[in-house]
Structure formats: structure tokens, C-alpha cells
XYZ file of C-alpha atoms in Angstrom:
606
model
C 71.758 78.895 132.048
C 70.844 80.724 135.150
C 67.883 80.106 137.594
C 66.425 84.158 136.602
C 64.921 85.398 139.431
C 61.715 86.513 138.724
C 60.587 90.015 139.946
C 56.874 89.904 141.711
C 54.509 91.847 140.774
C 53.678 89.311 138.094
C 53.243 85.763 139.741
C 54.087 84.595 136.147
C 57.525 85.859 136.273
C 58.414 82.815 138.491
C 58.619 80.793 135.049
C 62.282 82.615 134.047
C 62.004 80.798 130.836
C 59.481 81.800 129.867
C 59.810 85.908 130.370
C 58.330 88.095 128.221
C 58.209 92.093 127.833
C 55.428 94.559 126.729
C 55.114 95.503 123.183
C 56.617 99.471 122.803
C 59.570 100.085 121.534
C 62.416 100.119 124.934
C 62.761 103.633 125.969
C 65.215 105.777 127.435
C 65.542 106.436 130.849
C 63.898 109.696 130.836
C 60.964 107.758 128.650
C 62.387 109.312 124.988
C 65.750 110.863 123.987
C 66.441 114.301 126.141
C 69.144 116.836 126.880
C 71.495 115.928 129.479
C 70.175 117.595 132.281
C 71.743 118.623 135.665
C 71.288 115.638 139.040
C 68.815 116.889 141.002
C 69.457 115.189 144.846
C 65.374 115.623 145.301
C 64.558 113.812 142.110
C 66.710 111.146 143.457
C 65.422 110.368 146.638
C 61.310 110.725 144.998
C 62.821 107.938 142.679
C 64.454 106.067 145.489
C 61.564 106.355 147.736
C 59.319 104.827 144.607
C 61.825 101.864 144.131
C 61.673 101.117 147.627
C 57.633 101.212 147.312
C 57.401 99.353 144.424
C 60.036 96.758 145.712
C 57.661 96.047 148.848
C 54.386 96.093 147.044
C 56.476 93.584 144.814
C 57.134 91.315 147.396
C 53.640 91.426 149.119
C 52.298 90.449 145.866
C 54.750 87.780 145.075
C 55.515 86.021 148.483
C 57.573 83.419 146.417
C 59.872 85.173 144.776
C 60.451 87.797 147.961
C 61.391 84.178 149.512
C 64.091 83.787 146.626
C 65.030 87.625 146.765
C 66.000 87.252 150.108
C 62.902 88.830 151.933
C 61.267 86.597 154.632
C 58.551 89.332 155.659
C 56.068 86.682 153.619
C 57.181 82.981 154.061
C 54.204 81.940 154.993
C 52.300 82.755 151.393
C 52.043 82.552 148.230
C 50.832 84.083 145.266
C 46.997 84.795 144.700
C 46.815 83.416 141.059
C 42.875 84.289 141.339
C 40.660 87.010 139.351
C 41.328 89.229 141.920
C 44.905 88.593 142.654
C 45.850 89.273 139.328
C 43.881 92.565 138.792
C 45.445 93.950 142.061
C 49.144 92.901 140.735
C 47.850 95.088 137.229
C 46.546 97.818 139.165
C 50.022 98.060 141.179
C 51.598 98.432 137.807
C 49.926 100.672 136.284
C 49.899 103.340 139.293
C 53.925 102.519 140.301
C 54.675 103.757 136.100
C 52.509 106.971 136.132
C 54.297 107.578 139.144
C 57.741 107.208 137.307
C 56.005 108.742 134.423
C 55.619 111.864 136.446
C 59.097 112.132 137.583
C 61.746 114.173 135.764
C 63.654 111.257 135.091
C 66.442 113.452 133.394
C 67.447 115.071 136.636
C 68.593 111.894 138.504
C 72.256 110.606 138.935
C 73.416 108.530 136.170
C 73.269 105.465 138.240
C 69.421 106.029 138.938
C 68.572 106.795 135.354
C 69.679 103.234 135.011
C 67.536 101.938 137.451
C 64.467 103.853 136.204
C 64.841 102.943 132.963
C 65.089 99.175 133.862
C 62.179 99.577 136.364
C 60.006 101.336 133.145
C 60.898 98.324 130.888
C 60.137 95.785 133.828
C 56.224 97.434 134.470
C 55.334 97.748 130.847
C 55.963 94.416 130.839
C 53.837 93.441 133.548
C 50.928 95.750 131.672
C 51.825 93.893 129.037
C 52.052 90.369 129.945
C 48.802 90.727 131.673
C 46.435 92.305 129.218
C 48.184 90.658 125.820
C 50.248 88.068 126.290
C 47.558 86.603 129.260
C 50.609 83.453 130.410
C 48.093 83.057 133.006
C 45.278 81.627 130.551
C 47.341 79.289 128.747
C 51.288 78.347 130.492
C 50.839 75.606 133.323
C 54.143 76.024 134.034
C 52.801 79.272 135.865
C 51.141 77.398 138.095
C 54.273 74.310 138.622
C 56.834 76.586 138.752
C 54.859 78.405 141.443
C 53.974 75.314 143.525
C 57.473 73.856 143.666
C 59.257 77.365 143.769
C 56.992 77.864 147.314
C 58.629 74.839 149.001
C 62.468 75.058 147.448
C 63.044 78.538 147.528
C 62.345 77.605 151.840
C 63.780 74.335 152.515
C 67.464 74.919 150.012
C 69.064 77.322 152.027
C 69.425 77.823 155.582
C 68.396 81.748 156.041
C 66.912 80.663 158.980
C 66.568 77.741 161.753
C 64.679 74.733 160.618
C 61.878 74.560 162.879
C 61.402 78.221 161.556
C 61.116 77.298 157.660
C 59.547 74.299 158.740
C 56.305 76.194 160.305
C 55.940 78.367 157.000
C 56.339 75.213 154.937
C 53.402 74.164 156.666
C 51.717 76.799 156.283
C 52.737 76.824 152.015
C 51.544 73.425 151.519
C 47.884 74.216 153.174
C 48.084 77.109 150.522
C 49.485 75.266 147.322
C 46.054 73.208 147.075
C 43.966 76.780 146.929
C 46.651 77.266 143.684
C 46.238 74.667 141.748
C 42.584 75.594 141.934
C 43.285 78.623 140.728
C 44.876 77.214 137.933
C 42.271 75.016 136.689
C 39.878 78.135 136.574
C 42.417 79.905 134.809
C 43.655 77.400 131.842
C 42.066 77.365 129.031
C 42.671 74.129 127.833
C 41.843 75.215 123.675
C 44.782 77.795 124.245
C 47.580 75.386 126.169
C 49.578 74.260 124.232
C 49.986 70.271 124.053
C 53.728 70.388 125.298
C 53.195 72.524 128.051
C 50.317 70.321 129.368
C 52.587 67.345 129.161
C 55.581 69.100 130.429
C 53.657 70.016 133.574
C 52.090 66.749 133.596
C 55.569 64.785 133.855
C 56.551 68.087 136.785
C 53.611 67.620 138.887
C 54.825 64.936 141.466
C 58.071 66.910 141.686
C 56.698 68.719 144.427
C 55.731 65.999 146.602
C 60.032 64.895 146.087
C 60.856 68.258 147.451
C 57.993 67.428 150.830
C 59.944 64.100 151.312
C 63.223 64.999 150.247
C 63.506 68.320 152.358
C 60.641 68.458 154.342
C 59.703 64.935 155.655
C 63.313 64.020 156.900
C 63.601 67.265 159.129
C 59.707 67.030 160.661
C 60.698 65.842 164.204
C 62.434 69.494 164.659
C 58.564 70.348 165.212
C 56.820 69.100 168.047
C 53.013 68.980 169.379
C 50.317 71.368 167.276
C 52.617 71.998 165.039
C 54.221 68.891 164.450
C 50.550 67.577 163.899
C 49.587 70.794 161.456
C 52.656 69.786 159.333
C 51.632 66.131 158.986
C 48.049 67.282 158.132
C 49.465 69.586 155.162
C 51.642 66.863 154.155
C 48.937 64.862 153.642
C 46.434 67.433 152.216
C 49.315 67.978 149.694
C 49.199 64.671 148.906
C 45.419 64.572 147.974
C 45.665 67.679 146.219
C 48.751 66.668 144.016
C 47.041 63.209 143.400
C 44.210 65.251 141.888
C 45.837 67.602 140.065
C 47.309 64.649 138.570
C 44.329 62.898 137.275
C 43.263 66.802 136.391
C 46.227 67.234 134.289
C 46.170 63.349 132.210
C 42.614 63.130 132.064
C 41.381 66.461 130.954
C 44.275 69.408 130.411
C 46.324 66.937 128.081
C 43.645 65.191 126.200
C 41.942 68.631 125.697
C 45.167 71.066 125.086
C 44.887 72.721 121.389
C 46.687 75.583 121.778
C 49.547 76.723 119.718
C 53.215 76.911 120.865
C 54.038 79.318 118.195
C 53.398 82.697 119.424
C 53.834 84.287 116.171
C 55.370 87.300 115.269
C 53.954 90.137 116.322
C 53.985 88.661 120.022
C 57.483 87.333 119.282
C 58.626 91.226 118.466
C 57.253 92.646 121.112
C 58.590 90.402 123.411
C 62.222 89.942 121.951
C 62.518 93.960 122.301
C 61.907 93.653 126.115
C 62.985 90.504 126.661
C 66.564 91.786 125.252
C 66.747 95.383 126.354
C 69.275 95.824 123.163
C 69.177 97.591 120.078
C 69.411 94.390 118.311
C 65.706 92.799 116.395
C 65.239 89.749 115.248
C 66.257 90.183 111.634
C 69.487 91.991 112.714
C 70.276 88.755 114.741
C 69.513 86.351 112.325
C 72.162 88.238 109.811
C 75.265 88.566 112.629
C 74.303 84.761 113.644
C 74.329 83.618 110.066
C 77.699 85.447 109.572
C 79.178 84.217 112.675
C 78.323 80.584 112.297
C 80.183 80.615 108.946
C 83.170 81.937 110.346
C 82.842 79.604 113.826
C 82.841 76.744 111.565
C 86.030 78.195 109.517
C 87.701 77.948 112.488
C 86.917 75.265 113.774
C 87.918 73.596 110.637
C 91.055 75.216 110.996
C 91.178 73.705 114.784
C 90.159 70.305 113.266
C 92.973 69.825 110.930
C 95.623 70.528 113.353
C 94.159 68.059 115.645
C 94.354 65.284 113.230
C 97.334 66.107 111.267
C 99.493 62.759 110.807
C 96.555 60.722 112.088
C 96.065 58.042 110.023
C 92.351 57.720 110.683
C 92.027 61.249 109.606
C 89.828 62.281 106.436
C 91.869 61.684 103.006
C 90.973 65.428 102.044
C 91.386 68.215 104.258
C 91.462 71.111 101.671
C 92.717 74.828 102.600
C 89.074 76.311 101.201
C 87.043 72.994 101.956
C 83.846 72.298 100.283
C 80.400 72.200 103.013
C 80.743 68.221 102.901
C 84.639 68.183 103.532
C 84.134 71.223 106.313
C 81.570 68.524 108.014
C 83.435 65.522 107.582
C 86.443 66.883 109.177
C 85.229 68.711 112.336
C 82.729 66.083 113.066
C 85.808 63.658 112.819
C 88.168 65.779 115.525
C 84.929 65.980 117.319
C 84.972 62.424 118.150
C 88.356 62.253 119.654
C 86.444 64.611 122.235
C 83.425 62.435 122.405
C 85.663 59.399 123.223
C 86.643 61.011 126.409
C 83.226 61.024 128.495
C 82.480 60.170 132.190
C 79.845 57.260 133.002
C 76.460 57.883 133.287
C 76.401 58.096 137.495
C 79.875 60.043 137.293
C 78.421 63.872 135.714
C 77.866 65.782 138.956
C 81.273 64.185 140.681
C 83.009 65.152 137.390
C 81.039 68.808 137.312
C 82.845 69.326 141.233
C 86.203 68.361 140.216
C 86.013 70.655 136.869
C 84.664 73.378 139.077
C 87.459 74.100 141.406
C 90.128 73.397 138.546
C 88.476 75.832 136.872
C 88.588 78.230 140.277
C 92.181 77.909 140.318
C 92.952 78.627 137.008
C 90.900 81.625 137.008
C 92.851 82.502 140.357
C 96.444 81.807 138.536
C 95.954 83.790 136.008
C 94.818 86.731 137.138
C 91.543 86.806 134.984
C 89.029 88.951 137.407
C 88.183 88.999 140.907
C 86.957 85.705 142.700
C 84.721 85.844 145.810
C 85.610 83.930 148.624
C 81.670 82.409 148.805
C 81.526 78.727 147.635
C 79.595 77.380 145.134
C 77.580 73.580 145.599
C 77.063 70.939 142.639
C 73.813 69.512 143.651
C 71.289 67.135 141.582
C 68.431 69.245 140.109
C 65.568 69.152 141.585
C 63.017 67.366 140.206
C 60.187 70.159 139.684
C 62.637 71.501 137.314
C 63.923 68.943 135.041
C 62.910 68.589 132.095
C 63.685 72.471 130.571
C 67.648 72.709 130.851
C 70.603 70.082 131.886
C 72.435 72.524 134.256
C 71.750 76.149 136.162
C 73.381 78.010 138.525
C 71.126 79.078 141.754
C 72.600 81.947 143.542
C 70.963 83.225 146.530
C 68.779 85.928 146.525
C 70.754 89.593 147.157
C 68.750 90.224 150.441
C 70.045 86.923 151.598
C 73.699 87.115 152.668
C 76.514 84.460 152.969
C 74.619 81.448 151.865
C 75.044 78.842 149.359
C 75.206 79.333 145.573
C 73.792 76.086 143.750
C 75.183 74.594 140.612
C 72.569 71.903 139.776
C 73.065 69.345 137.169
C 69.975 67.141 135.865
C 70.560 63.651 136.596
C 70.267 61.246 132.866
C 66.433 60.155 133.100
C 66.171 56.402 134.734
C 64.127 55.471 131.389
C 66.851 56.498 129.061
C 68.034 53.283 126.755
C 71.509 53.055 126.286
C 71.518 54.632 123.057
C 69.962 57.891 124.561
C 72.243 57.621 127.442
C 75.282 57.668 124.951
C 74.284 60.149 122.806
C 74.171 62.485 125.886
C 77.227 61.722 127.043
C 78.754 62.200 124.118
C 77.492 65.664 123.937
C 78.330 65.939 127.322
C 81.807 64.517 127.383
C 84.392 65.080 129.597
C 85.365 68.694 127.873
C 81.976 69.747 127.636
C 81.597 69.516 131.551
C 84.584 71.845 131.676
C 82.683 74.138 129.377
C 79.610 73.757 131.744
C 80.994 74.600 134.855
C 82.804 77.803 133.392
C 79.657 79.133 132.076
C 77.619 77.480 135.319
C 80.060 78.402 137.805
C 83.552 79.674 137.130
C 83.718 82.426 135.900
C 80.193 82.542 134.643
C 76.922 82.700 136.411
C 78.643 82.354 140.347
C 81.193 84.600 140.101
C 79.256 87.087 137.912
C 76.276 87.168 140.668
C 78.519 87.148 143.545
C 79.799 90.612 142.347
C 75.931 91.458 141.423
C 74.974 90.842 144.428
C 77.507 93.390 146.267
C 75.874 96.459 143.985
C 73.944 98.815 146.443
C 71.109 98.679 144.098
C 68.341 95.968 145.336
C 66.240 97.042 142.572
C 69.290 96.499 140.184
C 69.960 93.157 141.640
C 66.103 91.978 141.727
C 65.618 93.059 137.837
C 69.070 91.959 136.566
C 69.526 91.415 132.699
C 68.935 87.987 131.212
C 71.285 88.847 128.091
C 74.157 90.414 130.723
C 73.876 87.188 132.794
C 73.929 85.007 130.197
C 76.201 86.632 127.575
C 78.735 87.301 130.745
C 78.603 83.063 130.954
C 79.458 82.966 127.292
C 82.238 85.527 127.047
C 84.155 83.319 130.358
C 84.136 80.364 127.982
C 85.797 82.698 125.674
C 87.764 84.351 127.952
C 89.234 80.606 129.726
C 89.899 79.423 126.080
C 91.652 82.464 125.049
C 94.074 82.429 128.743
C 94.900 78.522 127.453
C 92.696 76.588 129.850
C 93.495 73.313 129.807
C 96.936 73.513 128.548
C 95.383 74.944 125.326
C 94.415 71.957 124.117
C 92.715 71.765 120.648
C 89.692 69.801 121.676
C 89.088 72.188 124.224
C 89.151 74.728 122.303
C 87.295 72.769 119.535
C 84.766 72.415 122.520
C 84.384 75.858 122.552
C 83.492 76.850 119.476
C 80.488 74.552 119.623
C 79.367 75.459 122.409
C 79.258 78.927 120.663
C 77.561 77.256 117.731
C 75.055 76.237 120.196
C 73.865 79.641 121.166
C 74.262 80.878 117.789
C 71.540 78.402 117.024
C 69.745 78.927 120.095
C 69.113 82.454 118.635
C 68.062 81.203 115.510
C 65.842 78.739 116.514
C 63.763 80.371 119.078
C 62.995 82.769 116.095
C 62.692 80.537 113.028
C 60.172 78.297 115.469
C 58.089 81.007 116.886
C 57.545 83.491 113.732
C 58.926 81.353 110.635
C 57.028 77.854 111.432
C 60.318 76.193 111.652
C 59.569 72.042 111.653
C 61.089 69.902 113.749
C 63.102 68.414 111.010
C 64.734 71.793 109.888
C 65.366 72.290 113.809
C 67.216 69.229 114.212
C 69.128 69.565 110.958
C 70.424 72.942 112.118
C 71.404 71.908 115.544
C 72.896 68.045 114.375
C 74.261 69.238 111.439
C 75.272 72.488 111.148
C 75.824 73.337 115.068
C 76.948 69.648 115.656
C 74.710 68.900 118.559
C 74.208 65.035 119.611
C 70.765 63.916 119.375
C 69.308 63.835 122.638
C 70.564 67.429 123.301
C 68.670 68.778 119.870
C 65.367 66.328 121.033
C 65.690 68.601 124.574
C 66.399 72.350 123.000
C 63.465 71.242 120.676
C 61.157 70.901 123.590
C 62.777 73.754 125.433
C 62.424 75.960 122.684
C 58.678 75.243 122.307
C 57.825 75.346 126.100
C 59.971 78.488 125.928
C 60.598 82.243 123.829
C 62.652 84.996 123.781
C 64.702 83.471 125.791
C 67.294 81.034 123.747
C 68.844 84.485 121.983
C 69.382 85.987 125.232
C 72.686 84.109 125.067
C 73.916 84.842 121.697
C 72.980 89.017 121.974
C 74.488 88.782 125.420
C 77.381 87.418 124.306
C 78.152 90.154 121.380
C 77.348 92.795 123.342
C 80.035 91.769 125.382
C 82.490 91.197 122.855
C 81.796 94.779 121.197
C 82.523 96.561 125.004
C 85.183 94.864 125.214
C 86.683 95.711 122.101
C 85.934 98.996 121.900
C 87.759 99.140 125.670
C 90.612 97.561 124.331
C 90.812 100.076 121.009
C 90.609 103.260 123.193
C 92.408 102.053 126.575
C 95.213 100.609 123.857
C 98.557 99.220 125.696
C 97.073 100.590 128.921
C 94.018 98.221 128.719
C 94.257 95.528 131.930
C 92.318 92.871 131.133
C 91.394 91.699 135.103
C 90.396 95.639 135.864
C 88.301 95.681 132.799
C 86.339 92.543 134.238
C 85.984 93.940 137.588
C 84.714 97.341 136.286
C 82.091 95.563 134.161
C 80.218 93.432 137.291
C 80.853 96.215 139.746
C 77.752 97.919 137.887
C 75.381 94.786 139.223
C 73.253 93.098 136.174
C 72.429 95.899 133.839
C 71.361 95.517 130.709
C 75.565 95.656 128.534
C 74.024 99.180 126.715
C 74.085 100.507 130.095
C 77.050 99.411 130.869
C 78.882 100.675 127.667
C 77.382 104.134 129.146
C 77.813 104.481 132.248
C 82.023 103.057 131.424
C 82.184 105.715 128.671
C 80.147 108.692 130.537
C 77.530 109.115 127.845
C 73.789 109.523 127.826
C 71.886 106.943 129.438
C 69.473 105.943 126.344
């Protein structure tokens, strides 16, 4: 997955995972289906001038995420997660769309008709996610996500000197106190749900790692007052996260009701936005159905090559298997793959050495465009474990030549053996390949290294969680198709559950949330029929109940993908080049892939 960056406005929007978008229909650029109409260079620059407005009144409101965007104007804030924070961060929304409203969106350049459109979709959502969907009354991940996003999104990088990010650290922490008041005002403990209370619960001391992990080891660089100002937030920090603790196990947790399901007229509104596609819910449930048939055809077909003349091998391995002899002979090639795993200590060192032979093979063959910037395995932090087992953490596209993070969650301390080997055997040695493609190479890194170099800053700050994420999937595809790996069969076995994966990461965010799916039926469909280990179906259950509209963003990404590409390939015919084709797709930033398909092919923007 990648670490979204959340655009301000909505303090909320911090918690990627948990984005949602307003209830309408999405819109055209122009707000409903028009005439192509002439550029106008005066519409342009009114529209240009109100992105730029809207991207500073952004930041002002969100001082965290201008921090991870890249804009140190506000280092020294944070969010106002009060009353009256939150009705000036509405108001702001409401005035910056009649504004667009009032512009004739069908006169501007086809590259700004983008851009408008994604800016509509992105302030109907804040409308939206304010007045309906109210995350601030019920999510304490809000809140977390917030507190330890104030401190990383300084200390990771080095945008400026230390004794610099040190000061505003300082001046963060005296803040973060003031927010977790805010939050106990705000929660709503008969609406939070019971895993979100004890999600955040388990989170909370995470941000007093990140104080003595990045903070506390560099606090001589300050000297005097403010050496003496930073020791006294440190320690104000410490109270305050020692109460929020006892807040959060003695009162949000015992007293947390609420219901995890959003149901499904929340659901549908939110999927619409969420996606930016013309895909709903039931149209995704049909293609995934239909594609995890013929994933599993194939992989049976993968399967019995793999253990042809073995003599372990399954005494039946039909041409048209039945569903039992299907199972029994993938899940039996599957375990030649799980036999080759790394130790428990040995993930991130094996993530490193997968990432740069995955580099170099992208390099060899030619397969798209690789930036010279490097890319960092790191551990996760510990604020946010707990949701995902890897993300990729590019810098923000105001920020320029610094690090891009792949962090990898470390296996919990209080794991038993039997937990520790079911993960590893999910994560085996060729599923780390598979991580750091879709982490790192090509995936997430490269893909946002090109973002990052489209003039658009609104483009870049409100980039598409199905492009980023579907992108990832397709340079899985893409490696196995070029023969990474020497084309071996388990890698490519690999593949093809990793694509099950998302194909029932699309399911089950839907089946959970609208169809009451149990934890049972959840489990069956991602042990059995998606042939996930345990302990990685125990986490995507939690994820998928802390989380929505979300898990599909994968799978829709992922097709839309597949479908430009195709229908490149059909009308380019023998003069399609498969490395230009990449490079033409990310040199349009993060759009939603409808855009993309547009702008590539010269029609309306719709």
C-alpha cells in the first residue's frame, strides 16, 4: 500500500485508510456532461489562481499534512480538531466549490479540466465527510494518526537543519496535549466502534517512540531556553500521553458501542468518491467473481507444471479439476514457495536486497523510466503498525531530493511461534519480491517519483488512490510477464495470489460493510479461496473493519489499468512500445486512470 497523503482542509484526511467521499454521483469536469468548448487562457488563470487559494487555505488549516506536502510555512502547528476548527475547515469548503461552481469549467485547457474536476470531487467530499459521515465523532484514529503524523512527518526527513525541526517539534508536542483534548470532547464513545478504540489504544504510546527515537537522541543540537522548552514538552507529552492512556482503557474501550459496519448507503456514497471510476459495487463484485475463477484456472495450470514428476505431488491432477482437486493442487505447489522463507529478524534485510534486484531488472529490460532518487527500507514506525505490513513513504512534491521510505512492520515481540510461522509463510521469500515491486520497484517509488515531476501541485497533493495503487498491481504484472526471476513458476504462482488477494480485498471491504459478512465467511474467502495464511486474513480482518472503501481501490485500480493498456496496445498495434506507453501514463501525475484514458486518446474530459 501507499502512505496517501491526505489533502487538508479536512484534519480527518490524515487517516488515508480511512478516506471517504461525499455522496453525489462523480461529475464531470464542467459539473455535468457539456459540449466541447473552446480554452479560454482567462478561465485558466481564474482556475489557477483558485487552486493556488485553496491549496494555501489547505495548508493553513492542516499544518500536518502541509508538513508532509512539502510546505514548512506551518511547522510549528497543528490541526484545530475543536468546534470551531472544524466549522472554519467546512466553511472553506463550501465557499472554494461555489467559487469553482461559478467558473466556466468547459473553457479551460484539457489539463485543468482535470484538475477541476478532481478538486470538485475532493470538496464535496470534505462537505460530505463533515456533515454525514461526521469521522470526527466516532474514528480515534483521527486523532492518533494526527498526533504521531505531527512529530514524523518533522523528524523523517531532513528538509531542514535539525536544530530547526527540533524548535517546531517543541513547539508540536506543547500542542498535541490541547488535541487529544479535543478528541475526548469529540468521541462519542456509543458511536466508536470497539476496534477502533482498541486499535488506538494499542497506537497511543507510539508517539512517545517517535519523541525518543527521533527527538530525544538529537536534543543537545538545542541549547539554553530552548533546550529547556524542549525538555519541558517532552515531559508535558509524557503526562498527557500517560492520560490519554488511562482515558482510552478505562473509559473509550469499556464504553465503545458503535458499529464498524457503515452500511450501505454510506458505503455507496463513499465507494463512488473514494474510486473516482465508473465502476459500483455490484459491477465489482461480478468482474471480481469472474476473475478469481479464472486466477485460480491458472494458477492450477501453473501448479501442475510445477509438480509434474514430483512424487509428493497430488495422485489426481485432472485437465477440468473438480473445486477440491483445484485446492489440493495449488495449495500443494504453494508450499514449495512457503518452504523458502527468511527468519523472523531477516524481512527488512531481505526487502533491501529484493529491492535493488528488482531495480536492475527493471533497468535491463527496458520496462519504463527509473529515477535516479533512492528509495530506504526502514522499520515502520510504531504509531502505524497495526493497519498494513508494508508502505511506501515518498516525500511530499513541495519537498525536493529527499528520501522515499519503504517501511516494513517488524513481526510483533508477542507473536508465538505458530503466528510467527504462519506469517512467514505468507511472507516467504517470493512474496518479499512481490512486496518490494508493488512497494518500491516499479510500484509506489517509481510511480511517485514521476508524480512528483508533474507541474500540477494540486494534481500531486490530490493524487488517485485507485491510480496509485492499481499502478503497484499492474508492475507485479508487468515484472512477471518480462520473466522476473528467471520466470520461475513459483514466482509467478506468487503472483497470481497476490492478485487473489486484492480481488478479495474488493470483495471483502464490501461484503463486510453492506452484506454483514462474519468473520468466519471472511476468513474462509481469504484462507480458502484466495489462499491467504492465517495471520495475514486475522490482520486484513481487522484492517478491513478499522477501514472502507479503501481495500477495492486496488483491484479497480488495477483493471483500469489493464483495460488502457489494452486498448493502447489494440489501436497502437505493432507500433505499440511498451516502455513509452509506461512513461506516457505517469507523466500525467496521479489522476484518476479515466482521466488518463482521456487525456491519451484526446476525448472529453467526463
Amino acid at each position: 500500500m501507499h502512505s496517501f497523503r491526505s489533502l487538508p482542509l479536512a484534519a480527518a484526511l490524515l487517516l488515508a485508510l480511512s478516506a471517504c467521499q461525499p455522496s453525489p454521483a462523480p461529475e464531470t469536469a464542467a459539473g455535468n456532461a457539456a459540449p466541447a468548448a473552446t480554452p479560454d487562457a482567462k478561465v485558466d488563470q481564474q482556475f489557477e489562481l483558485l487552486s493556488k487559494r485553496f491549496l494555501d487555505k489547505a495548508m493553513e488549516l492542516s499544518p500536518i499534512t502541509a508538513t508532509q506536502m512539502g510546505d514548512h510555512r506551518y511547522d510549528g502547528r497543528i490541526d484545530d480538531m475543536s468546534k470551531g476548527g472544524r466549522a472554519a475547515t467546512l466553511q472553506a469548503a463550501k465557499k472554494f466549490l461555489a467559487e469553482l461552481d461559478s467558473l466556466e469549467v468547459a473553457r479551460l485547457s484539457r489539463e485543468n479540466q482535470v484538475d477541476a474536476a478532481i478538486l470538485r470531487n475532493q470538496l464535496r467530499y470534505e462537505i460530505w465527510s463533515s456533515e454525514t459521515l461526521q469521522s470526527w465523532a466516532w474514528d480515534p484514529q483521527v486523532y492518533s494518526q494526527l498526533a504521531g503524523g505531527a512529530l514524523y512527518g518533522l523528524m523523517a526527513r531532513d528538509f531542514a537543519p535539525m536544530p530547526e525541526r527540533l524548535k517546531s517539534a517543541t513547539a508540536r508536542m506543547q500542542q498535541i496535549p490541547a488535541l487529544f483534548t479535543q478528541m475526548r470532547a469529540n468521541l462519542d464513545p456509543a458511536r466508536v466502534p470497539r476496534i477502533h478504540a482498541e486499535t488506538v489504544a494499542r497506537q497511543n504510546a507510539g508517539v512517545l517512540s517517535l519523541v525518543d527515537e527521533l527527538i530525544v537522541p538529537n536534543a543537545d543540537q538545542l541549547k539554553g531556553e530552548e533546550r529547556k522548552s524542549l525538555d519541558a514538552a517532552i515531559a508535558t507529552l509524557r503526562a498527557a500521553v500517560a492520560e490519554q492512556q488511562a482515558w482510552l482503557d478505562d473509559t473509550l474501550v469499556p464504553n465503545a458501542k458503535g458499529d464498524f459496519r457503515i452500511g450501505e448507503s454510506l458505503y455507496d456514497e463513499k465507494l463512488a468518491f473514494a474510486l473516482n471510476s465508473p465502476m459500483t459495487r455490484q459491477e465489482i463484485r461480478t468482474r471480481v467473481e469472474a476473475d478469481i475463477a479464472s486466477t485460480r484456472a491458472e494458477m492450477y495450470d501453473i501448479a501442475r507444471g510445477v509438480l509434474a514428476d514430483r512424487p509428493d505431488a497430488p495422485e489426481a491432477m485432472p485437465d477440468s479439476p473438480s473445486p477440491e482437486q483445484q485446492q489440493q493442487v495449488i495449495e500443494a505447489a504453494l508450499e514449495l514457495a512457503y518452504a523458502d522463507r527468511p527468519a523472523r529478524d531477516e524481512v527488512v534485510e531481505l526487502a533491501t536486497r529484493t529491492t535493488e534486484e528488482a531495480t536492475a531488472f527493471v533497468r535491463e529490460n527496458n520496462l519504463v523510466t527509473v529515477p535516479d532518487t533512492p528509495v530506504k527500507i526502514i522499520l515502520m514506525p510504531e504509531f502505524q503498525r497495526g493497519v498494513a505490513v508494508a508502505y511506501c513513504d515518498s516525500p511530499g512534491p513541495l519537498d525536493k531530493g529527499l528520501d522515499t521510505f519503504y517501511a516494513v512492520s517488524p513481526i510483533p515481540d508477542d507473536w508465538d511461534d505458530a503466528q510467527v510461522d504462519s506469517f512467514l509463510r505468507e511472507y516467504n521469500t517470493r512474496s518479499i519480491h512481490e512486496l518490494s515491486i508493488h512497494e518500491a520497484m516499479p510500484g509506489h517509488f517509481l510511480q511517485i517519483a514521476h508524480s512528483n515531476k508533474y507541474p500540477s501541485i494540486l494534481r500531486a497533493v490530490l493524487g488517485s488512490g485507485p491510480f496509485i495503487e492499481g499502478w503497484a498491481m499492474y508492475g507485479e504484472k508487468v515484472m512477471s510477464d518480462a520473466g522476473y526471476m528467471d520466470g520461475d513458476p513459483l514466482m509467478k504462482l506468487i503472483n497470481r495470489k497476490w492478485n487473489l488477494r486484492a480481488m478479495a480485498n474488493a470483495l471483502l471491504d464490501q461484503a463486510i460493510h453492506v452484506d454483514g459478512m462474519t468473520r468466519d465467511e471472511a476468513m474462509e474467502l481469504m484462507t480458502v479461496t484466495t489462499f491467504q495464511q492465517e495471520r495475514e486474513a486475522a490482520g486484513k480482518w481487522v484492517r478491513a473493519q478499522l477501514t472502507s472503501a479503501q481495500l477495492p481501490t486496488y483491484y479497480v485500480g488495477y483493471s483500469e489499468h489493464l483495460d488502457l493498456r489494452r486498448e493502447m496496445e489494440q489501436r497502437e498495434g505493432d507500433a505499440f512500445e511498451l516502455k513509452a506507453y509506461h512513461d506516457k501514463v505517469l507523466s500525467f501525475g496521479s489522476p484518476p486512470v479515466r482521466f488518463v484514458r482521456q487525456l491519451m486518446l484526446d476525448e472529453p474530459i467526463q
